[in-house]
mmCIF file with all atom_site columns, C-alpha atoms in Angstrom:
data_model
loop_
_atom_site.group_PDB
_atom_site.id
_atom_site.type_symbol
_atom_site.label_atom_id
_atom_site.label_alt_id
_atom_site.label_comp_id
_atom_site.label_asym_id
_atom_site.label_entity_id
_atom_site.label_seq_id
_atom_site.pdbx_PDB_ins_code
_atom_site.Cartn_x
_atom_site.Cartn_y
_atom_site.Cartn_z
_atom_site.occupancy
_atom_site.B_iso_or_equiv
_atom_site.pdbx_formal_charge
_atom_site.auth_seq_id
_atom_site.auth_comp_id
_atom_site.auth_asym_id
_atom_site.auth_atom_id
_atom_site.pdbx_PDB_model_num
ATOM 1   C CA . MET A 1 1   ? 0.044   0.018   0.143   1.00 81.00 ? 1   MET A CA 1
ATOM 2   C CA . VAL A 1 2   ? 0.975   3.334   -0.977  1.00 87.00 ? 2   VAL A CA 1
ATOM 3   C CA . ARG A 1 3   ? -0.356  6.569   0.745   1.00 85.00 ? 3   ARG A CA 1
ATOM 4   C CA . LEU A 1 4   ? -0.646  9.548   -1.219  1.00 84.00 ? 4   LEU A CA 1
ATOM 5   C CA . PRO A 1 5   ? -1.436  12.774  0.749   1.00 81.00 ? 5   PRO A CA 1
ATOM 6   C CA . TYR A 1 6   ? -3.974  15.479  0.227   1.00 80.00 ? 6   TYR A CA 1
ATOM 7   C CA . TYR A 1 7   ? -4.909  15.823  -3.055  1.00 78.00 ? 7   TYR A CA 1
ATOM 8   C CA . GLY A 1 8   ? -7.017  19.070  -3.898  1.00 81.00 ? 8   GLY A CA 1
ATOM 9   C CA . GLY A 1 9   ? -6.415  20.109  -7.436  1.00 88.00 ? 9   GLY A CA 1
ATOM 10  C CA . PRO A 1 10  ? -9.718  20.844  -9.625  1.00 88.00 ? 10  PRO A CA 1
ATOM 11  C CA . PRO A 1 11  ? -10.668 17.343  -10.479 1.00 89.00 ? 11  PRO A CA 1
ATOM 12  C CA . PHE A 1 12  ? -10.668 16.104  -6.635  1.00 90.00 ? 12  PHE A CA 1
ATOM 13  C CA . ARG A 1 13  ? -12.017 19.321  -5.637  1.00 91.00 ? 13  ARG A CA 1
ATOM 14  C CA . ASP A 1 14  ? -14.831 18.949  -7.977  1.00 92.00 ? 14  ASP A CA 1
ATOM 15  C CA . ALA A 1 15  ? -15.248 15.534  -6.739  1.00 94.00 ? 15  ALA A CA 1
ATOM 16  C CA . ILE A 1 16  ? -16.051 16.640  -3.387  1.00 94.00 ? 16  ILE A CA 1
ATOM 17  C CA . ASP A 1 17  ? -17.556 19.925  -3.867  1.00 94.00 ? 17  ASP A CA 1
ATOM 18  C CA . THR A 1 18  ? -20.981 18.584  -5.513  1.00 96.00 ? 18  THR A CA 1
ATOM 19  C CA . ALA A 1 19  ? -24.550 19.591  -4.869  1.00 97.00 ? 19  ALA A CA 1
ATOM 20  C CA . VAL A 1 20  ? -25.713 15.850  -4.403  1.00 97.00 ? 20  VAL A CA 1
ATOM 21  C CA . LEU A 1 21  ? -23.131 15.560  -1.676  1.00 98.00 ? 21  LEU A CA 1
ATOM 22  C CA . HIS A 1 22  ? -23.842 18.935  -0.050  1.00 98.00 ? 22  HIS A CA 1
ATOM 23  C CA . ALA A 1 23  ? -27.435 17.927  -0.206  1.00 98.00 ? 23  ALA A CA 1
ATOM 24  C CA . ALA A 1 24  ? -26.471 14.254  1.260   1.00 98.00 ? 24  ALA A CA 1
ATOM 25  C CA . PHE A 1 25  ? -24.251 16.219  3.980   1.00 98.00 ? 25  PHE A CA 1
ATOM 26  C CA . ASP A 1 26  ? -27.258 18.600  5.034   1.00 98.00 ? 26  ASP A CA 1
ATOM 27  C CA . GLN A 1 27  ? -29.583 15.474  5.505   1.00 98.00 ? 27  GLN A CA 1
ATOM 28  C CA . ILE A 1 28  ? -27.323 13.355  7.498   1.00 98.00 ? 28  ILE A CA 1
ATOM 29  C CA . VAL A 1 29  ? -25.379 15.872  9.264   1.00 98.00 ? 29  VAL A CA 1
ATOM 30  C CA . GLY A 1 30  ? -27.791 18.607  9.468   1.00 97.00 ? 30  GLY A CA 1
ATOM 31  C CA . GLN A 1 31  ? -27.720 22.107  7.544   1.00 96.00 ? 31  GLN A CA 1
ATOM 32  C CA . GLY A 1 32  ? -24.953 24.505  8.216   1.00 96.00 ? 32  GLY A CA 1
ATOM 33  C CA . ARG A 1 33  ? -23.377 21.563  10.739  1.00 98.00 ? 33  ARG A CA 1
ATOM 34  C CA . TRP A 1 34  ? -20.716 20.501  8.529   1.00 98.00 ? 34  TRP A CA 1
ATOM 35  C CA . ARG A 1 35  ? -17.751 22.249  7.070   1.00 97.00 ? 35  ARG A CA 1
ATOM 36  C CA . PRO A 1 36  ? -16.840 22.190  3.184   1.00 95.00 ? 36  PRO A CA 1
ATOM 37  C CA . ARG A 1 37  ? -13.703 20.282  1.967   1.00 93.00 ? 37  ARG A CA 1
ATOM 38  C CA . ARG A 1 38  ? -11.474 21.690  -0.955  1.00 90.00 ? 38  ARG A CA 1
ATOM 39  C CA . ASP A 1 39  ? -9.729  18.207  -0.793  1.00 91.00 ? 39  ASP A CA 1
ATOM 40  C CA . VAL A 1 40  ? -10.115 14.880  -0.544  1.00 92.00 ? 40  VAL A CA 1
ATOM 41  C CA . GLY A 1 41  ? -7.630  13.673  1.836   1.00 88.00 ? 41  GLY A CA 1
ATOM 42  C CA . THR A 1 42  ? -5.200  10.855  1.789   1.00 85.00 ? 42  THR A CA 1
ATOM 43  C CA . PHE A 1 43  ? -5.295  8.107   -0.980  1.00 88.00 ? 43  PHE A CA 1
ATOM 44  C CA . PRO A 1 44  ? -4.196  4.720   0.414   1.00 88.00 ? 44  PRO A CA 1
ATOM 45  C CA . VAL A 1 45  ? -3.491  2.906   -3.140  1.00 92.00 ? 45  VAL A CA 1
ATOM 46  C CA . ARG A 1 46  ? -3.582  -0.530  -2.780  1.00 94.00 ? 46  ARG A CA 1
ATOM 47  C CA . PHE A 1 47  ? -1.855  -3.142  -5.428  1.00 94.00 ? 47  PHE A CA 1
ATOM 48  C CA . PRO A 1 48  ? -2.605  -6.678  -5.852  1.00 93.00 ? 48  PRO A CA 1
ATOM 49  C CA . HIS A 1 49  ? -0.119  -8.880  -3.714  1.00 93.00 ? 49  HIS A CA 1
ATOM 50  C CA . PRO A 1 50  ? -0.298  -12.237 -2.543  1.00 88.00 ? 50  PRO A CA 1
ATOM 51  C CA . ASP A 1 51  ? 0.653   -11.304 1.050   1.00 86.00 ? 51  ASP A CA 1
ATOM 52  C CA . ASP A 1 52  ? -1.613  -9.702  3.709   1.00 86.00 ? 52  ASP A CA 1
ATOM 53  C CA . PRO A 1 53  ? -1.110  -5.912  3.749   1.00 85.00 ? 53  PRO A CA 1
ATOM 54  C CA . GLY A 1 54  ? -0.296  -6.045  7.619   1.00 85.00 ? 54  GLY A CA 1
ATOM 55  C CA . ASP A 1 55  ? -2.626  -3.000  8.149   1.00 87.00 ? 55  ASP A CA 1
ATOM 56  C CA . ASP A 1 56  ? -5.933  -4.938  7.926   1.00 91.00 ? 56  ASP A CA 1
ATOM 57  C CA . GLY A 1 57  ? -7.178  -4.565  11.648  1.00 95.00 ? 57  GLY A CA 1
ATOM 58  C CA . TRP A 1 58  ? -10.732 -3.742  12.396  1.00 97.00 ? 58  TRP A CA 1
ATOM 59  C CA . HIS A 1 59  ? -10.789 0.123   13.677  1.00 96.00 ? 59  HIS A CA 1
ATOM 60  C CA . VAL A 1 60  ? -12.558 3.395   13.611  1.00 97.00 ? 60  VAL A CA 1
ATOM 61  C CA . ASP A 1 61  ? -10.813 6.352   12.225  1.00 94.00 ? 61  ASP A CA 1
ATOM 62  C CA . LEU A 1 62  ? -9.384  8.523   14.926  1.00 91.00 ? 62  LEU A CA 1
ATOM 63  C CA . SER A 1 63  ? -10.425 12.237  14.956  1.00 89.00 ? 63  SER A CA 1
ATOM 64  C CA . PHE A 1 64  ? -8.742  14.280  17.789  1.00 89.00 ? 64  PHE A CA 1
ATOM 65  C CA . PRO A 1 65  ? -5.327  14.609  19.094  1.00 84.00 ? 65  PRO A CA 1
ATOM 66  C CA . GLY A 1 66  ? -5.126  13.281  22.811  1.00 76.00 ? 66  GLY A CA 1
ATOM 67  C CA . GLU A 1 67  ? -3.045  15.556  25.428  1.00 72.00 ? 67  GLU A CA 1
ATOM 68  C CA . ALA A 1 68  ? 0.194   13.655  24.745  1.00 64.00 ? 68  ALA A CA 1
ATOM 69  C CA . SER A 1 69  ? 0.034   14.101  21.026  1.00 61.00 ? 69  SER A CA 1
ATOM 70  C CA . ASN A 1 70  ? 1.646   16.236  18.757  1.00 61.00 ? 70  ASN A CA 1
ATOM 71  C CA . PRO A 1 71  ? -1.422  18.275  17.059  1.00 58.00 ? 71  PRO A CA 1
ATOM 72  C CA . ASN A 1 72  ? 0.800   18.802  14.119  1.00 58.00 ? 72  ASN A CA 1
ATOM 73  C CA . GLU A 1 73  ? 1.330   15.099  13.500  1.00 51.00 ? 73  GLU A CA 1
ATOM 74  C CA . THR A 1 74  ? 0.556   13.791  9.963   1.00 48.00 ? 74  THR A CA 1
ATOM 75  C CA . GLN A 1 75  ? 1.862   10.305  10.009  1.00 51.00 ? 75  GLN A CA 1
ATOM 76  C CA . ASP A 1 76  ? 1.232   8.388   13.472  1.00 57.00 ? 76  ASP A CA 1
ATOM 77  C CA . PHE A 1 77  ? -2.193  8.974   14.525  1.00 66.00 ? 77  PHE A CA 1
ATOM 78  C CA . SER A 1 78  ? -1.607  6.120   17.233  1.00 69.00 ? 78  SER A CA 1
ATOM 79  C CA . ALA A 1 79  ? -2.374  8.553   20.163  1.00 76.00 ? 79  ALA A CA 1
ATOM 80  C CA . TRP A 1 80  ? -5.313  10.314  18.730  1.00 87.00 ? 80  TRP A CA 1
ATOM 81  C CA . ARG A 1 81  ? -8.784  9.666   20.018  1.00 92.00 ? 81  ARG A CA 1
ATOM 82  C CA . VAL A 1 82  ? -12.252 9.367   19.061  1.00 96.00 ? 82  VAL A CA 1
ATOM 83  C CA . ASN A 1 83  ? -15.237 10.198  21.796  1.00 97.00 ? 83  ASN A CA 1
ATOM 84  C CA . ILE A 1 84  ? -19.053 9.923   22.212  1.00 98.00 ? 84  ILE A CA 1
ATOM 85  C CA . THR A 1 85  ? -19.810 13.184  20.191  1.00 98.00 ? 85  THR A CA 1
ATOM 86  C CA . SER A 1 86  ? -17.602 12.217  17.317  1.00 98.00 ? 86  SER A CA 1
ATOM 87  C CA . ARG A 1 87  ? -15.253 15.372  17.939  1.00 96.00 ? 87  ARG A CA 1
ATOM 88  C CA . GLY A 1 88  ? -13.768 16.644  14.800  1.00 93.00 ? 88  GLY A CA 1
ATOM 89  C CA . ARG A 1 89  ? -15.475 14.244  12.418  1.00 97.00 ? 89  ARG A CA 1
ATOM 90  C CA . ALA A 1 90  ? -18.877 14.308  11.037  1.00 98.00 ? 90  ALA A CA 1
ATOM 91  C CA . LEU A 1 91  ? -18.639 11.355  8.938   1.00 98.00 ? 91  LEU A CA 1
ATOM 92  C CA . LEU A 1 92  ? -16.490 8.619   7.377   1.00 96.00 ? 92  LEU A CA 1
ATOM 93  C CA . LEU A 1 93  ? -16.188 9.158   3.674   1.00 97.00 ? 93  LEU A CA 1
ATOM 94  C CA . LEU A 1 94  ? -15.233 6.563   1.093   1.00 97.00 ? 94  LEU A CA 1
ATOM 95  C CA . PHE A 1 95  ? -14.476 7.967   -2.298  1.00 97.00 ? 95  PHE A CA 1
ATOM 96  C CA . LEU A 1 96  ? -13.896 5.275   -4.992  1.00 98.00 ? 96  LEU A CA 1
ATOM 97  C CA . PHE A 1 97  ? -11.538 6.710   -7.734  1.00 96.00 ? 97  PHE A CA 1
ATOM 98  C CA . SER A 1 98  ? -11.481 3.220   -9.509  1.00 97.00 ? 98  SER A CA 1
ATOM 99  C CA . ASP A 1 99  ? -13.996 0.315   -9.868  1.00 98.00 ? 99  ASP A CA 1
ATOM 100 C CA . VAL A 1 100 ? -13.431 -1.748  -6.955  1.00 98.00 ? 100 VAL A CA 1
ATOM 101 C CA . GLY A 1 101 ? -14.680 -5.115  -6.992  1.00 98.00 ? 101 GLY A CA 1
ATOM 102 C CA . ASP A 1 102 ? -14.904 -8.131  -4.434  1.00 98.00 ? 102 ASP A CA 1
ATOM 103 C CA . ASP A 1 103 ? -11.260 -8.889  -5.386  1.00 97.00 ? 103 ASP A CA 1
ATOM 104 C CA . ASP A 1 104 ? -9.934  -5.603  -5.580  1.00 97.00 ? 104 ASP A CA 1
ATOM 105 C CA . ALA A 1 105 ? -9.390  -4.885  -1.761  1.00 96.00 ? 105 ALA A CA 1
ATOM 106 C CA . PRO A 1 106 ? -12.789 -3.220  -0.992  1.00 98.00 ? 106 PRO A CA 1
ATOM 107 C CA . THR A 1 107 ? -12.975 -1.839  2.706   1.00 98.00 ? 107 THR A CA 1
ATOM 108 C CA . ARG A 1 108 ? -14.858 -4.247  4.932   1.00 98.00 ? 108 ARG A CA 1
ATOM 109 C CA . ILE A 1 109 ? -17.515 -2.616  6.801   1.00 99.00 ? 109 ILE A CA 1
ATOM 110 C CA . ARG A 1 110 ? -19.438 -4.277  9.902   1.00 99.00 ? 110 ARG A CA 1
ATOM 111 C CA . VAL A 1 111 ? -23.018 -3.302  9.352   1.00 99.00 ? 111 VAL A CA 1
ATOM 112 C CA . GLY A 1 112 ? -24.249 -1.810  12.497  1.00 98.00 ? 112 GLY A CA 1
ATOM 113 C CA . SER A 1 113 ? -21.076 -1.786  14.710  1.00 99.00 ? 113 SER A CA 1
ATOM 114 C CA . HIS A 1 114 ? -21.674 1.907   15.052  1.00 99.00 ? 114 HIS A CA 1
ATOM 115 C CA . LEU A 1 115 ? -23.997 1.004   17.797  1.00 99.00 ? 115 LEU A CA 1
ATOM 116 C CA . PRO A 1 116 ? -21.874 -1.068  20.302  1.00 99.00 ? 116 PRO A CA 1
ATOM 117 C CA . MET A 1 117 ? -18.970 1.459   19.346  1.00 99.00 ? 117 MET A CA 1
ATOM 118 C CA . ALA A 1 118 ? -21.070 4.192   20.853  1.00 99.00 ? 118 ALA A CA 1
ATOM 119 C CA . ARG A 1 119 ? -22.037 2.098   23.984  1.00 99.00 ? 119 ARG A CA 1
ATOM 120 C CA . TYR A 1 120 ? -18.033 1.529   24.336  1.00 98.00 ? 120 TYR A CA 1
ATOM 121 C CA . LEU A 1 121 ? -17.426 5.148   24.105  1.00 98.00 ? 121 LEU A CA 1
ATOM 122 C CA . ALA A 1 122 ? -19.794 6.798   26.164  1.00 98.00 ? 122 ALA A CA 1
ATOM 123 C CA . PRO A 1 123 ? -18.080 5.774   29.532  1.00 98.00 ? 123 PRO A CA 1
ATOM 124 C CA . ALA A 1 124 ? -15.192 7.866   28.271  1.00 97.00 ? 124 ALA A CA 1
ATOM 125 C CA . GLY A 1 125 ? -17.050 11.028  28.020  1.00 96.00 ? 125 GLY A CA 1
ATOM 126 C CA . ASP A 1 126 ? -15.558 13.829  26.344  1.00 94.00 ? 126 ASP A CA 1
ATOM 127 C CA . ALA A 1 127 ? -12.140 12.635  26.642  1.00 93.00 ? 127 ALA A CA 1
ATOM 128 C CA . GLY A 1 128 ? -12.799 9.544   24.440  1.00 95.00 ? 128 GLY A CA 1
ATOM 129 C CA . ARG A 1 129 ? -10.589 6.455   23.877  1.00 94.00 ? 129 ARG A CA 1
ATOM 130 C CA . ALA A 1 130 ? -7.369  5.849   21.993  1.00 90.00 ? 130 ALA A CA 1
ATOM 131 C CA . HIS A 1 131 ? -5.374  2.696   21.538  1.00 88.00 ? 131 HIS A CA 1
ATOM 132 C CA . MET A 1 132 ? -8.402  0.385   21.101  1.00 94.00 ? 132 MET A CA 1
ATOM 133 C CA . MET A 1 133 ? -8.754  -3.151  20.250  1.00 94.00 ? 133 MET A CA 1
ATOM 134 C CA . LEU A 1 134 ? -11.582 -3.608  18.094  1.00 97.00 ? 134 LEU A CA 1
ATOM 135 C CA . GLU A 1 135 ? -10.931 -6.957  16.740  1.00 97.00 ? 135 GLU A CA 1
ATOM 136 C CA . GLN A 1 136 ? -14.385 -8.169  18.620  1.00 98.00 ? 136 GLN A CA 1
ATOM 137 C CA . MET A 1 137 ? -16.329 -4.769  18.462  1.00 98.00 ? 137 MET A CA 1
ATOM 138 C CA . GLY A 1 138 ? -19.559 -5.639  16.181  1.00 98.00 ? 138 GLY A CA 1
ATOM 139 C CA . SER A 1 139 ? -17.905 -9.141  15.355  1.00 98.00 ? 139 SER A CA 1
ATOM 140 C CA . ASP A 1 140 ? -21.403 -10.300 15.304  1.00 98.00 ? 140 ASP A CA 1
ATOM 141 C CA . CYS A 1 141 ? -22.482 -7.862  12.835  1.00 99.00 ? 141 CYS A CA 1
ATOM 142 C CA . PRO A 1 142 ? -22.863 -8.621  9.054   1.00 99.00 ? 142 PRO A CA 1
ATOM 143 C CA . VAL A 1 143 ? -19.856 -7.640  7.042   1.00 99.00 ? 143 VAL A CA 1
ATOM 144 C CA . ALA A 1 144 ? -20.501 -5.649  3.635   1.00 99.00 ? 144 ALA A CA 1
ATOM 145 C CA . LEU A 1 145 ? -17.981 -4.471  1.161   1.00 99.00 ? 145 LEU A CA 1
ATOM 146 C CA . ALA A 1 146 ? -17.513 -1.173  -0.193  1.00 98.00 ? 146 ALA A CA 1
ATOM 147 C CA . THR A 1 147 ? -17.408 -2.153  -3.557  1.00 99.00 ? 147 THR A CA 1
ATOM 148 C CA . GLY A 1 148 ? -18.557 -0.221  -6.985  1.00 98.00 ? 148 GLY A CA 1
ATOM 149 C CA . ALA A 1 149 ? -17.810 1.831   -10.100 1.00 98.00 ? 149 ALA A CA 1
ATOM 150 C CA . ALA A 1 150 ? -15.451 4.778   -10.217 1.00 97.00 ? 150 ALA A CA 1
ATOM 151 C CA . GLY A 1 151 ? -17.274 7.679   -8.931  1.00 96.00 ? 151 GLY A CA 1
ATOM 152 C CA . THR A 1 152 ? -19.171 5.703   -5.950  1.00 98.00 ? 152 THR A CA 1
ATOM 153 C CA . VAL A 1 153 ? -19.218 7.530   -2.443  1.00 98.00 ? 153 VAL A CA 1
ATOM 154 C CA . TYR A 1 154 ? -19.648 5.832   0.854   1.00 98.00 ? 154 TYR A CA 1
ATOM 155 C CA . LEU A 1 155 ? -21.190 8.306   3.483   1.00 98.00 ? 155 LEU A CA 1
ATOM 156 C CA . CYS A 1 156 ? -20.571 6.253   6.888   1.00 98.00 ? 156 CYS A CA 1
ATOM 157 C CA . HIS A 1 157 ? -21.548 6.829   10.424  1.00 98.00 ? 157 HIS A CA 1
ATOM 158 C CA . PRO A 1 158 ? -18.031 7.951   12.044  1.00 98.00 ? 158 PRO A CA 1
ATOM 159 C CA . PHE A 1 159 ? -18.453 4.897   14.720  1.00 99.00 ? 159 PHE A CA 1
ATOM 160 C CA . LEU A 1 160 ? -18.816 2.592   11.989  1.00 98.00 ? 160 LEU A CA 1
ATOM 161 C CA . VAL A 1 161 ? -16.050 -0.409  12.314  1.00 99.00 ? 161 VAL A CA 1
ATOM 162 C CA . HIS A 1 162 ? -14.265 -1.378  9.263   1.00 98.00 ? 162 HIS A CA 1
ATOM 163 C CA . ALA A 1 163 ? -10.982 -2.654  7.974   1.00 98.00 ? 163 ALA A CA 1
ATOM 164 C CA . ALA A 1 164 ? -8.602  -3.100  4.788   1.00 96.00 ? 164 ALA A CA 1
ATOM 165 C CA . GLN A 1 165 ? -8.097  -6.259  3.325   1.00 96.00 ? 165 GLN A CA 1
ATOM 166 C CA . LYS A 1 166 ? -5.527  -8.048  0.897   1.00 95.00 ? 166 LYS A CA 1
ATOM 167 C CA . HIS A 1 167 ? -5.802  -7.234  -2.521  1.00 96.00 ? 167 HIS A CA 1
ATOM 168 C CA . ARG A 1 168 ? -6.591  -10.257 -4.826  1.00 95.00 ? 168 ARG A CA 1
ATOM 169 C CA . GLY A 1 169 ? -7.314  -8.782  -8.144  1.00 95.00 ? 169 GLY A CA 1
ATOM 170 C CA . THR A 1 170 ? -5.378  -7.317  -11.162 1.00 96.00 ? 170 THR A CA 1
ATOM 171 C CA . ARG A 1 171 ? -5.413  -3.552  -10.876 1.00 95.00 ? 171 ARG A CA 1
ATOM 172 C CA . PRO A 1 172 ? -4.409  -0.888  -8.346  1.00 94.00 ? 172 PRO A CA 1
ATOM 173 C CA . ARG A 1 173 ? -7.183  0.216   -6.504  1.00 96.00 ? 173 ARG A CA 1
ATOM 174 C CA . PHE A 1 174 ? -7.703  3.968   -6.036  1.00 96.00 ? 174 PHE A CA 1
ATOM 175 C CA . LEU A 1 175 ? -9.828  5.203   -2.752  1.00 95.00 ? 175 LEU A CA 1
ATOM 176 C CA . ALA A 1 176 ? -9.786  8.296   -0.982  1.00 95.00 ? 176 ALA A CA 1
ATOM 177 C CA . GLN A 1 177 ? -11.040 8.513   2.744   1.00 92.00 ? 177 GLN A CA 1
ATOM 178 C CA . PRO A 1 178 ? -11.181 12.214  3.825   1.00 92.00 ? 178 PRO A CA 1
ATOM 179 C CA . PRO A 1 179 ? -13.072 13.005  7.138   1.00 92.00 ? 179 PRO A CA 1
ATOM 180 C CA . LEU A 1 180 ? -15.984 15.434  6.715   1.00 96.00 ? 180 LEU A CA 1
ATOM 181 C CA . HIS A 1 181 ? -15.238 17.866  9.593   1.00 96.00 ? 181 HIS A CA 1
ATOM 182 C CA . LEU A 1 182 ? -17.866 19.357  11.886  1.00 97.00 ? 182 LEU A CA 1
ATOM 183 C CA . ALA A 1 183 ? -18.982 22.949  11.788  1.00 96.00 ? 183 ALA A CA 1
ATOM 184 C CA . GLU A 1 184 ? -20.398 22.867  15.171  1.00 94.00 ? 184 GLU A CA 1
ATOM 185 C CA . PRO A 1 185 ? -20.016 19.673  17.514  1.00 93.00 ? 185 PRO A CA 1
ATOM 186 C CA . TYR A 1 186 ? -22.572 16.849  17.496  1.00 97.00 ? 186 TYR A CA 1
ATOM 187 C CA . ARG A 1 187 ? -25.277 17.126  20.649  1.00 97.00 ? 187 ARG A CA 1
ATOM 188 C CA . LEU A 1 188 ? -26.718 14.022  22.240  1.00 98.00 ? 188 LEU A CA 1
ATOM 189 C CA . GLU A 1 189 ? -29.151 16.386  24.078  1.00 97.00 ? 189 GLU A CA 1
ATOM 190 C CA . ARG A 1 190 ? -31.048 19.061  22.135  1.00 96.00 ? 190 ARG A CA 1
ATOM 191 C CA . SER A 1 191 ? -33.878 21.130  23.534  1.00 93.00 ? 191 SER A CA 1
ATOM 192 C CA . GLU A 1 192 ? -35.327 21.751  20.284  1.00 93.00 ? 192 GLU A CA 1
ATOM 193 C CA . GLY A 1 193 ? -35.172 18.000  19.261  1.00 94.00 ? 193 GLY A CA 1
ATOM 194 C CA . ASP A 1 194 ? -33.797 18.679  15.953  1.00 96.00 ? 194 ASP A CA 1
ATOM 195 C CA . TYR A 1 195 ? -31.427 15.843  15.901  1.00 98.00 ? 195 TYR A CA 1
ATOM 196 C CA . SER A 1 196 ? -29.518 14.815  12.816  1.00 98.00 ? 196 SER A CA 1
ATOM 197 C CA . PRO A 1 197 ? -29.460 10.994  12.025  1.00 98.00 ? 197 PRO A CA 1
ATOM 198 C CA . VAL A 1 198 ? -26.246 10.549  13.340  1.00 99.00 ? 198 VAL A CA 1
ATOM 199 C CA . GLU A 1 199 ? -26.911 11.866  16.650  1.00 98.00 ? 199 GLU A CA 1
ATOM 200 C CA . VAL A 1 200 ? -30.227 9.892   16.639  1.00 98.00 ? 200 VAL A CA 1
ATOM 201 C CA . ALA A 1 201 ? -27.948 6.613   15.882  1.00 99.00 ? 201 ALA A CA 1
ATOM 202 C CA . ILE A 1 202 ? -26.180 7.298   18.863  1.00 99.00 ? 202 ILE A CA 1
ATOM 203 C CA . ARG A 1 203 ? -28.833 8.257   21.124  1.00 99.00 ? 203 ARG A CA 1
ATOM 204 C CA . LEU A 1 204 ? -30.466 4.951   19.933  1.00 98.00 ? 204 LEU A CA 1
ATOM 205 C CA . ALA A 1 205 ? -27.392 3.179   20.922  1.00 98.00 ? 205 ALA A CA 1
ATOM 206 C CA . LEU A 1 206 ? -27.384 4.553   24.424  1.00 98.00 ? 206 LEU A CA 1
ATOM 207 C CA . GLY A 1 207 ? -31.438 3.801   24.914  1.00 96.00 ? 207 GLY A CA 1
ATOM 208 C CA . ARG A 1 208 ? -32.292 7.597   24.760  1.00 92.00 ? 208 ARG A CA 1
ATOM 209 C CA . ILE A 1 209 ? -34.840 6.994   22.091  1.00 83.00 ? 209 ILE A CA 1
#
């Protein structure tokens, strides 16, 4: 796997800055509650190879630095954290820039794993958790593969447990996985009751619905 950082040229900026995606972000995150992006983040490019990639563990993407982290860290995010309100990340996004079939190292997704993940994060409060071992998190959930034609975009709950896998195909796989950032924090208690679907899912997991 080769990781290519932060492509923000016109073709990539145009890919994320579309009316269709903006409407979806409004629907899932809430109008005015997310920040527009001007790049597509990093590209983990995977190539056909007979060996396991070595980075295929089940995980959620971390979203903010802990007290012991270097906030300018761009390579090693091992000390970063995630908390119950998903500080710093509105959604997990998967942009397919090449056709991705079952053999082309599609991202594995544990469907519904955002619910037990929310319950795991809740006791840690605002501080959140780091250095998480999530091999068993959502292990009873069905697994879906993020396959599709080039141009497909997956919009995922930020607590969704997912993993890479070996590339068994014949062509390189190009995928970008930028975070969608929040313009205001997710809130699990709103007096006006206008919860976003992401907030509703967390509240459902915690038995608040």
